Coordinates of C-alpha atoms and ligand atoms in Angstrom, one line a residue:
X1 CA -26.1 32.0 -52.0
X2 CA -25.1 28.9 -50.1
X3 CA -26.2 28.2 -46.6
X4 CA -22.8 27.6 -44.9
X5 CA -23.1 27.7 -41.1
X6 CA -20.8 30.3 -39.5
X7 CA -18.8 30.4 -36.2
X8 CA -16.8 33.1 -34.6
X9 CA -13.0 32.9 -34.3
X10 CA -12.8 34.0 -30.7
X11 CA -15.0 36.4 -28.9
X12 CA -13.5 39.4 -30.7
X13 CA -12.6 37.6 -33.9
X14 CA -14.1 37.4 -37.4
X15 CA -16.8 35.0 -38.5
X16 CA -15.7 32.0 -40.4
X17 CA -17.3 28.9 -41.9
X18 CA -18.1 26.3 -39.3
X19 CA -15.6 24.0 -41.0
X20 CA -12.2 25.0 -42.3
X21 CA -10.0 23.4 -44.9
X22 CA -6.5 22.4 -43.9
X23 CA -4.1 22.1 -46.9
X24 CA -1.0 20.3 -45.4
X25 CA -1.7 17.0 -47.0
X26 CA -1.9 18.6 -50.5
X27 CA 1.9 19.2 -50.4
X28 CA 3.4 17.2 -47.6
X29 CA 3.2 14.6 -44.9
X30 CA 0.7 12.1 -46.3
X31 CA 2.4 10.7 -49.4
X32 CA 1.9 11.8 -53.0
X33 CA -0.9 14.3 -53.8
X34 CA -2.3 15.6 -57.1
X35 CA -2.0 19.3 -57.5
X36 CA -4.9 19.6 -60.0
X37 CA -7.2 17.7 -57.6
X38 CA -6.0 19.7 -54.7
X39 CA -6.8 23.0 -56.5
X40 CA -10.2 21.6 -57.5
X41 CA -10.8 20.7 -53.8
X42 CA -10.0 24.2 -52.7
X43 CA -12.3 25.6 -55.3
X44 CA -15.1 23.2 -54.3
X45 CA -14.6 24.2 -50.7
X46 CA -14.9 27.9 -51.5
X47 CA -18.0 27.2 -53.6
X48 CA -19.5 25.4 -50.7
X49 CA -18.9 28.5 -48.5
X50 CA -15.8 27.5 -46.6
X51 CA -13.9 30.6 -45.7
X52 CA -11.1 29.4 -43.5
X53 CA -8.0 27.9 -45.3
X54 CA -5.1 26.7 -43.2
X55 CA -1.4 26.2 -44.2
X56 CA 2.1 26.5 -42.8
X57 CA 5.1 28.1 -44.5
X58 CA 7.0 24.8 -43.9
X59 CA 4.4 22.5 -45.6
X60 CA 6.4 21.4 -48.6
X61 CA 8.9 24.2 -47.8
X62 CA 6.6 26.9 -49.3
X63 CA 5.1 24.6 -51.9
X64 CA 1.7 24.6 -50.1
X65 CA 1.6 28.4 -50.0
X66 CA 2.4 28.5 -53.7
X67 CA -0.4 25.9 -54.4
X68 CA -2.9 28.0 -52.4
X69 CA -1.8 31.1 -54.3
X70 CA -2.5 29.3 -57.6
X71 CA -5.9 28.1 -56.3
X72 CA -6.9 31.7 -55.2
X73 CA -6.2 33.4 -58.5
X74 CA -9.0 35.2 -60.2
X75 CA -10.4 37.1 -57.2
X76 CA -10.7 34.3 -54.7
X77 CA -8.2 35.6 -52.2
X78 CA -10.8 38.0 -50.7
X79 CA -13.3 35.2 -50.2
X80 CA -11.1 33.4 -47.6
X81 CA -9.3 33.9 -44.3
X82 CA -5.8 32.6 -44.6
X83 CA -4.4 31.0 -41.5
X84 CA -0.6 30.5 -41.7
X85 CA 1.8 28.8 -39.3
X86 CA 5.4 29.8 -39.1
X87 CA 8.6 28.8 -37.2
X88 CA 9.3 25.2 -38.0
X89 CA 12.8 24.7 -39.4
X90 CA 13.6 22.0 -42.0
X91 CA 16.6 20.9 -44.0
X92 CA 16.5 20.3 -47.8
X93 CA 15.5 16.6 -47.2
X94 CA 12.5 17.8 -45.1
X95 CA 14.0 16.8 -41.8
X96 CA 13.0 18.8 -38.7
X97 CA 15.8 21.1 -37.4
X98 CA 13.9 22.8 -34.6
X99 CA 12.0 25.9 -34.2
X100 CA 12.5 29.7 -34.4
X101 CA 10.0 32.2 -33.1
X102 CA 12.4 35.1 -32.3
X103 CA 10.8 38.4 -33.3
X104 CA 13.3 39.0 -36.1
X105 CA 12.6 35.5 -37.4
X106 CA 8.8 36.1 -37.3
X107 CA 9.2 39.2 -39.5
X108 CA 11.5 37.4 -41.9
X109 CA 9.1 34.4 -42.2
X110 CA 6.1 36.6 -43.0
X111 CA 8.0 38.6 -45.6
X112 CA 8.5 35.3 -47.6
X113 CA 4.9 34.1 -46.9
X114 CA 3.3 37.2 -48.2
X115 CA 5.3 36.9 -51.5
X116 CA 4.6 33.2 -51.9
X117 CA 0.9 33.7 -51.2
X118 CA 0.7 36.8 -53.4
X119 CA -1.2 38.8 -50.8
X120 CA -0.6 41.9 -48.7
X121 CA -1.9 40.4 -45.4
X122 CA -2.4 37.2 -43.5
X123 CA -5.7 36.8 -41.7
X124 CA -4.5 34.6 -38.8
X125 CA -0.8 34.2 -38.1
X126 CA 0.6 31.8 -35.6
X127 CA 3.7 30.1 -34.4
X128 CA 3.4 26.4 -35.2
X129 CA 4.9 25.5 -31.9
X130 CA 5.9 27.4 -28.8
X131 CA 9.7 28.1 -29.0
X132 CA 11.1 27.1 -25.6
X133 CA 14.0 29.5 -26.1
X134 CA 11.9 32.6 -26.7
X135 CA 9.4 34.0 -24.2
X136 CA 5.9 33.8 -25.7
X137 CA 5.5 37.5 -25.0
X138 CA 8.3 38.3 -27.4
X139 CA 6.8 36.1 -30.2
X140 CA 3.4 37.5 -29.7
X141 CA 4.7 41.0 -29.5
X142 CA 6.2 40.6 -32.9
X143 CA 2.9 39.4 -34.3
X144 CA 1.1 42.3 -32.6
X145 CA 3.6 44.6 -34.3
X146 CA 2.7 43.0 -37.7
X147 CA -1.0 43.5 -36.8
X148 CA -0.3 47.2 -36.2
X149 CA 1.4 47.5 -39.5
X150 CA -1.4 45.8 -41.4
X151 CA 0.4 42.7 -42.4
X152 CA -1.6 40.4 -40.1
X153 CA -5.2 40.7 -39.0
X154 CA -5.4 38.2 -36.0
X155 CA -3.1 36.3 -33.7
X156 CA -3.4 32.5 -33.4
X157 CA -1.5 29.9 -31.4
X158 CA -0.9 26.2 -32.1
X159 CA -0.4 23.4 -29.6
X160 CA 0.1 25.8 -26.7
X161 CA -0.7 24.9 -23.2
X162 CA -3.1 26.8 -20.8
X163 CA -0.4 28.9 -19.2
X164 CA 1.1 30.0 -22.5
X165 CA -2.4 30.9 -23.8
X166 CA -3.0 33.1 -20.8
X167 CA 0.4 34.8 -21.2
X168 CA 0.0 35.4 -24.9
X169 CA -3.6 36.6 -24.5
X170 CA -2.4 39.2 -22.0
X171 CA -0.1 40.7 -24.6
X172 CA -2.5 40.6 -27.6
X173 CA -6.0 38.9 -28.0
X174 CA -5.7 35.4 -29.3
X175 CA -8.4 34.6 -31.9
X176 CA -7.9 30.8 -31.9
X177 CA -5.8 28.0 -30.7
X178 CA -5.1 25.4 -33.4
X179 CA -4.8 22.0 -31.7
X180 CA -5.4 18.3 -32.2
X181 CA -8.9 17.4 -31.1
X182 CA -10.8 14.3 -32.1
X183 CA -12.7 11.3 -30.6
X184 CA -9.3 9.8 -29.9
X185 CA -7.4 12.9 -28.9
X186 CA -9.4 14.5 -26.0
X187 CA -6.6 15.8 -23.9
X188 CA -7.6 19.5 -24.3
X189 CA -10.8 18.9 -22.4
X190 CA -9.1 18.9 -19.0
X191 CA -7.4 22.2 -18.9
X192 CA -6.8 23.8 -22.4
X193 CA -10.4 24.0 -23.7
X194 CA -11.8 25.5 -20.4
X195 CA -9.0 28.1 -20.5
X196 CA -9.8 29.0 -24.1
X197 CA -13.5 29.3 -23.1
X198 CA -12.7 31.6 -20.2
X199 CA -10.6 33.9 -22.4
X200 CA -12.9 33.8 -25.4
X201 CA -10.4 32.0 -27.6
X202 CA -11.8 29.7 -30.3
X203 CA -10.4 26.2 -31.0
X204 CA -9.6 25.3 -34.5
X205 CA -9.3 21.5 -34.3
X206 CA -7.0 19.6 -36.5
X207 CA -6.5 15.8 -36.8
X208 CA -10.3 15.5 -36.4
X209 CA -10.0 12.3 -38.4
X210 CA -6.8 11.5 -36.6
X211 CA -5.0 12.0 -39.9
X212 CA -7.1 9.4 -41.7
X213 CA -7.1 6.8 -39.0
X214 CA -10.6 7.7 -38.1
X215 CA -11.8 8.1 -41.7
X216 CA -13.1 4.6 -42.1
X217 CA -10.8 4.0 -45.0
X218 CA -7.5 3.3 -43.3
X219 CA -6.2 -0.2 -43.5
X220 CA -3.2 -2.0 -42.1
X221 CA -1.8 -2.4 -45.6
X222 CA -1.5 1.3 -46.3
X223 CA 1.8 3.3 -46.0
X224 CA 3.3 5.0 -49.1
X225 CA 6.7 6.6 -49.5
X226 CA 6.8 10.0 -47.9
X227 CA 3.7 9.2 -45.7
X228 CA 4.6 10.2 -42.2
X229 CA 1.7 8.3 -40.7
X230 CA 3.7 5.1 -40.9
X231 CA 6.0 6.6 -38.2
X232 CA 3.2 7.7 -35.9
X233 CA 2.5 5.5 -32.8
X234 CA -1.2 5.1 -33.5
X235 CA -0.5 3.7 -36.9
X236 CA 1.8 1.0 -35.8
X237 CA 1.6 -2.7 -35.0
X238 CA -0.8 -3.7 -32.2
X239 CA -1.8 -0.1 -31.5
X240 CA -3.1 0.2 -35.1
X241 CA -5.1 -3.0 -34.7
X242 CA -6.7 -1.7 -31.5
X243 CA -7.5 1.7 -33.1
X244 CA -9.0 0.1 -36.2
X245 CA -11.3 -1.9 -33.9
X246 CA -12.6 1.4 -32.5
X247 CA -13.2 2.5 -36.1
X248 CA -15.3 -0.6 -36.7
X249 CA -17.4 0.2 -33.6
X250 CA -17.9 3.7 -34.9
X251 CA -18.9 2.3 -38.3
X252 CA -21.8 0.6 -36.7
X253 CA -23.0 3.8 -35.1
X254 CA -22.5 5.7 -38.4
X255 CA -24.4 3.0 -40.3
X256 CA -27.4 3.5 -38.1
X257 CA -27.5 7.1 -39.1
X258 CA -26.8 6.4 -42.8
X259 CA -23.5 8.4 -42.5
X260 CA -19.9 7.5 -43.2
X261 CA -17.4 7.1 -40.3
X262 CA -15.6 10.3 -41.4
X263 CA -18.8 12.3 -41.4
X264 CA -19.7 11.0 -38.0
X265 CA -16.3 11.8 -36.5
X266 CA -16.4 15.3 -37.9
X267 CA -20.0 15.9 -36.7
X268 CA -18.9 14.8 -33.2
X269 CA -16.2 17.6 -33.1
X270 CA -18.7 20.1 -34.5
X271 CA -21.1 19.2 -31.6
X272 CA -18.5 20.0 -29.0
X273 CA -19.5 23.7 -29.1
X274 CA -19.8 26.7 -31.4
X275 CA -16.3 27.8 -30.4
X276 CA -14.8 24.6 -31.9
X277 CA -14.1 24.8 -35.6
X278 CA -12.9 21.6 -37.3
X279 CA -10.1 22.2 -39.9
X280 CA -10.4 19.2 -42.1
X281 CA -7.5 17.9 -44.2
X282 CA -9.6 16.9 -47.3
X283 CA -7.4 16.7 -50.3
X284 CA -9.9 15.3 -52.7
X285 CA -13.4 16.4 -53.5
X286 CA -15.2 13.2 -52.3
X287 CA -13.4 13.7 -48.9
X288 CA -14.6 17.3 -48.8
X289 CA -18.2 16.1 -49.5
X290 CA -18.0 13.8 -46.5
X291 CA -16.8 16.7 -44.3
X292 CA -19.6 19.0 -45.6
X293 CA -22.2 16.3 -44.8
X294 CA -21.2 16.6 -41.2
X295 CA -22.7 20.1 -41.1
X296 CA -26.1 18.6 -41.9
X297 CA -26.0 15.4 -39.7
X298 CA -27.4 16.9 -36.5
X299 CA -26.4 14.4 -33.8
X300 CA -28.9 13.7 -31.1
X301 CA -28.1 13.0 -27.5
X302 CA -28.6 9.3 -28.2
X303 CA -26.2 9.5 -31.1
X304 CA -23.6 11.2 -29.0
X305 CA -24.0 8.6 -26.2
X306 CA -23.6 5.8 -28.8
X307 CA -20.5 7.4 -30.2
X308 CA -18.9 7.7 -26.8
X309 CA -19.8 4.1 -26.0
X310 CA -18.1 3.0 -29.3
X311 CA -15.0 5.2 -28.6
X312 CA -14.8 6.1 -24.9
X313 CA -12.4 8.8 -23.8
X314 CA -8.8 7.5 -23.6
X315 CA -9.6 4.5 -25.8
X316 CA -6.8 5.1 -28.3
X317 CA -3.7 3.0 -28.3
X318 CA -0.5 5.0 -28.7
X319 CA 0.4 8.7 -28.4
X320 CA -0.6 11.2 -31.0
X321 CA 3.0 12.0 -31.9
X322 CA 6.3 10.1 -31.5
X323 CA 8.3 10.6 -28.3
X324 CA 10.6 13.3 -29.8
X325 CA 7.7 15.4 -31.1
X326 CA 5.6 14.9 -27.9
X327 CA 8.5 16.3 -25.9
X328 CA 8.3 19.7 -27.8
X329 CA 4.5 20.1 -27.4
X330 CA 3.8 22.9 -24.9
X331 CA 0.2 21.5 -24.8
X332 CA 1.4 18.2 -23.4
X333 CA 3.5 19.7 -20.6
Ligands
LIG1 N1 -1.1 23.0 -35.8 C1 -0.6 21.8 -36.0 O1 0.3 21.4 -35.3 C2 -1.2 21.0 -37.1 C3 -0.7 19.7 -37.3 C4 -1.2 18.9 -38.3 C5 -2.2 19.5 -39.2 N2 -2.6 20.8 -39.1 C6 -3.5 21.4 -40.0 O2 -4.8 20.8 -39.9 C7 -5.2 20.3 -41.1 C8 -5.9 19.0 -40.9 O3 -5.1 18.0 -40.3 P1 -4.9 16.6 -40.8 O4 -4.8 16.7 -42.3 O5 -3.7 16.0 -40.1 O6 -6.1 15.8 -40.2 P2 -7.3 15.0 -40.7 O7 -8.3 15.9 -41.3 O8 -7.6 14.2 -39.5 O9 -6.8 13.9 -41.8 C9 -6.8 14.2 -43.1 C10 -6.5 12.9 -43.9 O10 -7.5 12.0 -43.6 C11 -7.7 11.2 -44.8 N3 -9.2 11.2 -45.1 C12 -9.9 10.2 -45.4 N4 -11.2 10.5 -45.6 C13 -11.3 11.8 -45.4 C14 -12.4 12.7 -45.5 N5 -13.6 12.3 -45.7 N6 -12.1 14.0 -45.2 C15 -10.8 14.4 -45.0 N7 -9.8 13.6 -44.9 C16 -10.0 12.3 -45.1 C17 -6.9 11.9 -45.9 O11 -5.8 11.0 -46.2 P3 -5.7 10.2 -47.5 O12 -6.0 11.1 -48.6 O13 -4.4 9.6 -47.5 O14 -6.8 9.1 -47.4 C18 -6.5 13.2 -45.4 O15 -5.2 13.6 -45.9 C19 -3.9 20.1 -41.9 O16 -4.1 20.1 -43.3 C20 -3.1 21.3 -41.5 O17 -3.5 22.5 -42.2 C21 -2.1 21.5 -38.0

C-alpha cells in the first residue's frame, strides 16, 4: 500500500491522486522524448499511487494515446482515470487548423480515441478549447449523451471562462476545469477559480512549472527542434531573462527548505486548496520524483509568504501563449 494523498474531482466527482500525470510532452510539443523512459515514468507514477493520467487526441496526432495504451497493458488500465481532450484540428505537419466541437465531431473523436487507448470508456472527456462556432450547450450535450451510453464517466472543460463554465454546468455537472495555473499564471484567481468553487468544480492545473520555465533547469541556451517553447513569449529575449531572475529568487527560498525549485513550485499550487490538482508534465522518472516530493513538503505560512515575495502576482514577463493562441482562449476573454 502506498500513502498517496487523494483529492476529489469536483463535489460530485471521483477521488483522484492529489497530483496527476500529464503526458503531452512524451509525444509532442517539447522536443524529442524517449518512449521507453516515458513508459517507465507512467509505470513509476502508477506505482507511487498516481491515478489521474491526462492526454489529448491531438498530442502527436494519436501517438500519445497509443503510448499510454502501451503503458497500461497488463491490467493497469483499471488503476487510472484517463482524462482526454478532443477537438483540436491539425494538419500532417502538426500545424493548428482550428477547432471542432460540434456534437457529431465529438462522437467521431471519441470513437477513434477508444480504439487507440484500447478501452471501452474515458473517465473524463473534455473539449480542449471552447469552439466559438458551437454553443457550449451543444458540445456538453454530446458528452452528456456519451455519459448516458457509458462511453464517458465525467465531463471536464479546458481553458473555459466563468460564463462558459456556468452554462456548461447547467447542462451537465462539470467535474473539473483544466487550466494553466502556476506562480506566474494566476489569472484564474480573479473570476474563474471563485466560479469553480461556487459550483463545486475542481481545477486540474497544468503548466504548474510553466512548461519547464519554473523547473529550475531552464537556461537561455535551450531550444531543440520541435520544441514549441522557443515560440512562447515567456521563453523569448528579455522576457526570458526577467523570468529566469524570478526562478533564481525562488531557488533561494527552495534552498532554505532543502527542496528543488520544481518541488517548491508544485507544492505552492498544491497549497492553493484541496480542489486544485496539479497535473505535472513529468516525462522522466527524476522529474516525477521531484513532483512527488511536493506532496511531502508541507509549506508553512512563512514559506508561502517568502515564495510570494520571490514571485509576486503578475511578476512574469510576457503572455502565457502567443497572440494568436491567446485570442482563442475563452478563459482570457
Ligand atoms: N488543457 C490545456 O490546454 C493543456 C495545455 C498544455 C498542457 N496540458 C496538459 O497538462 C500537462 C502538464 O503541462 P505541461 O507539460 O505543459 O506543464 P509543466 O508540468 O509545467 O511542464 C513540464 C515540463 O517541464 C520540464 N520539467 C523540468 N523539471 C520537471 C519536473 N521536476 N517535473 C516535471 N517537469 C519538469 C519538462 O521539460 P524538459 O523535459 O524539456 O525539461 C517537462 O516536459 C500536459 O502534459 C498536458 O497533459 C493541458
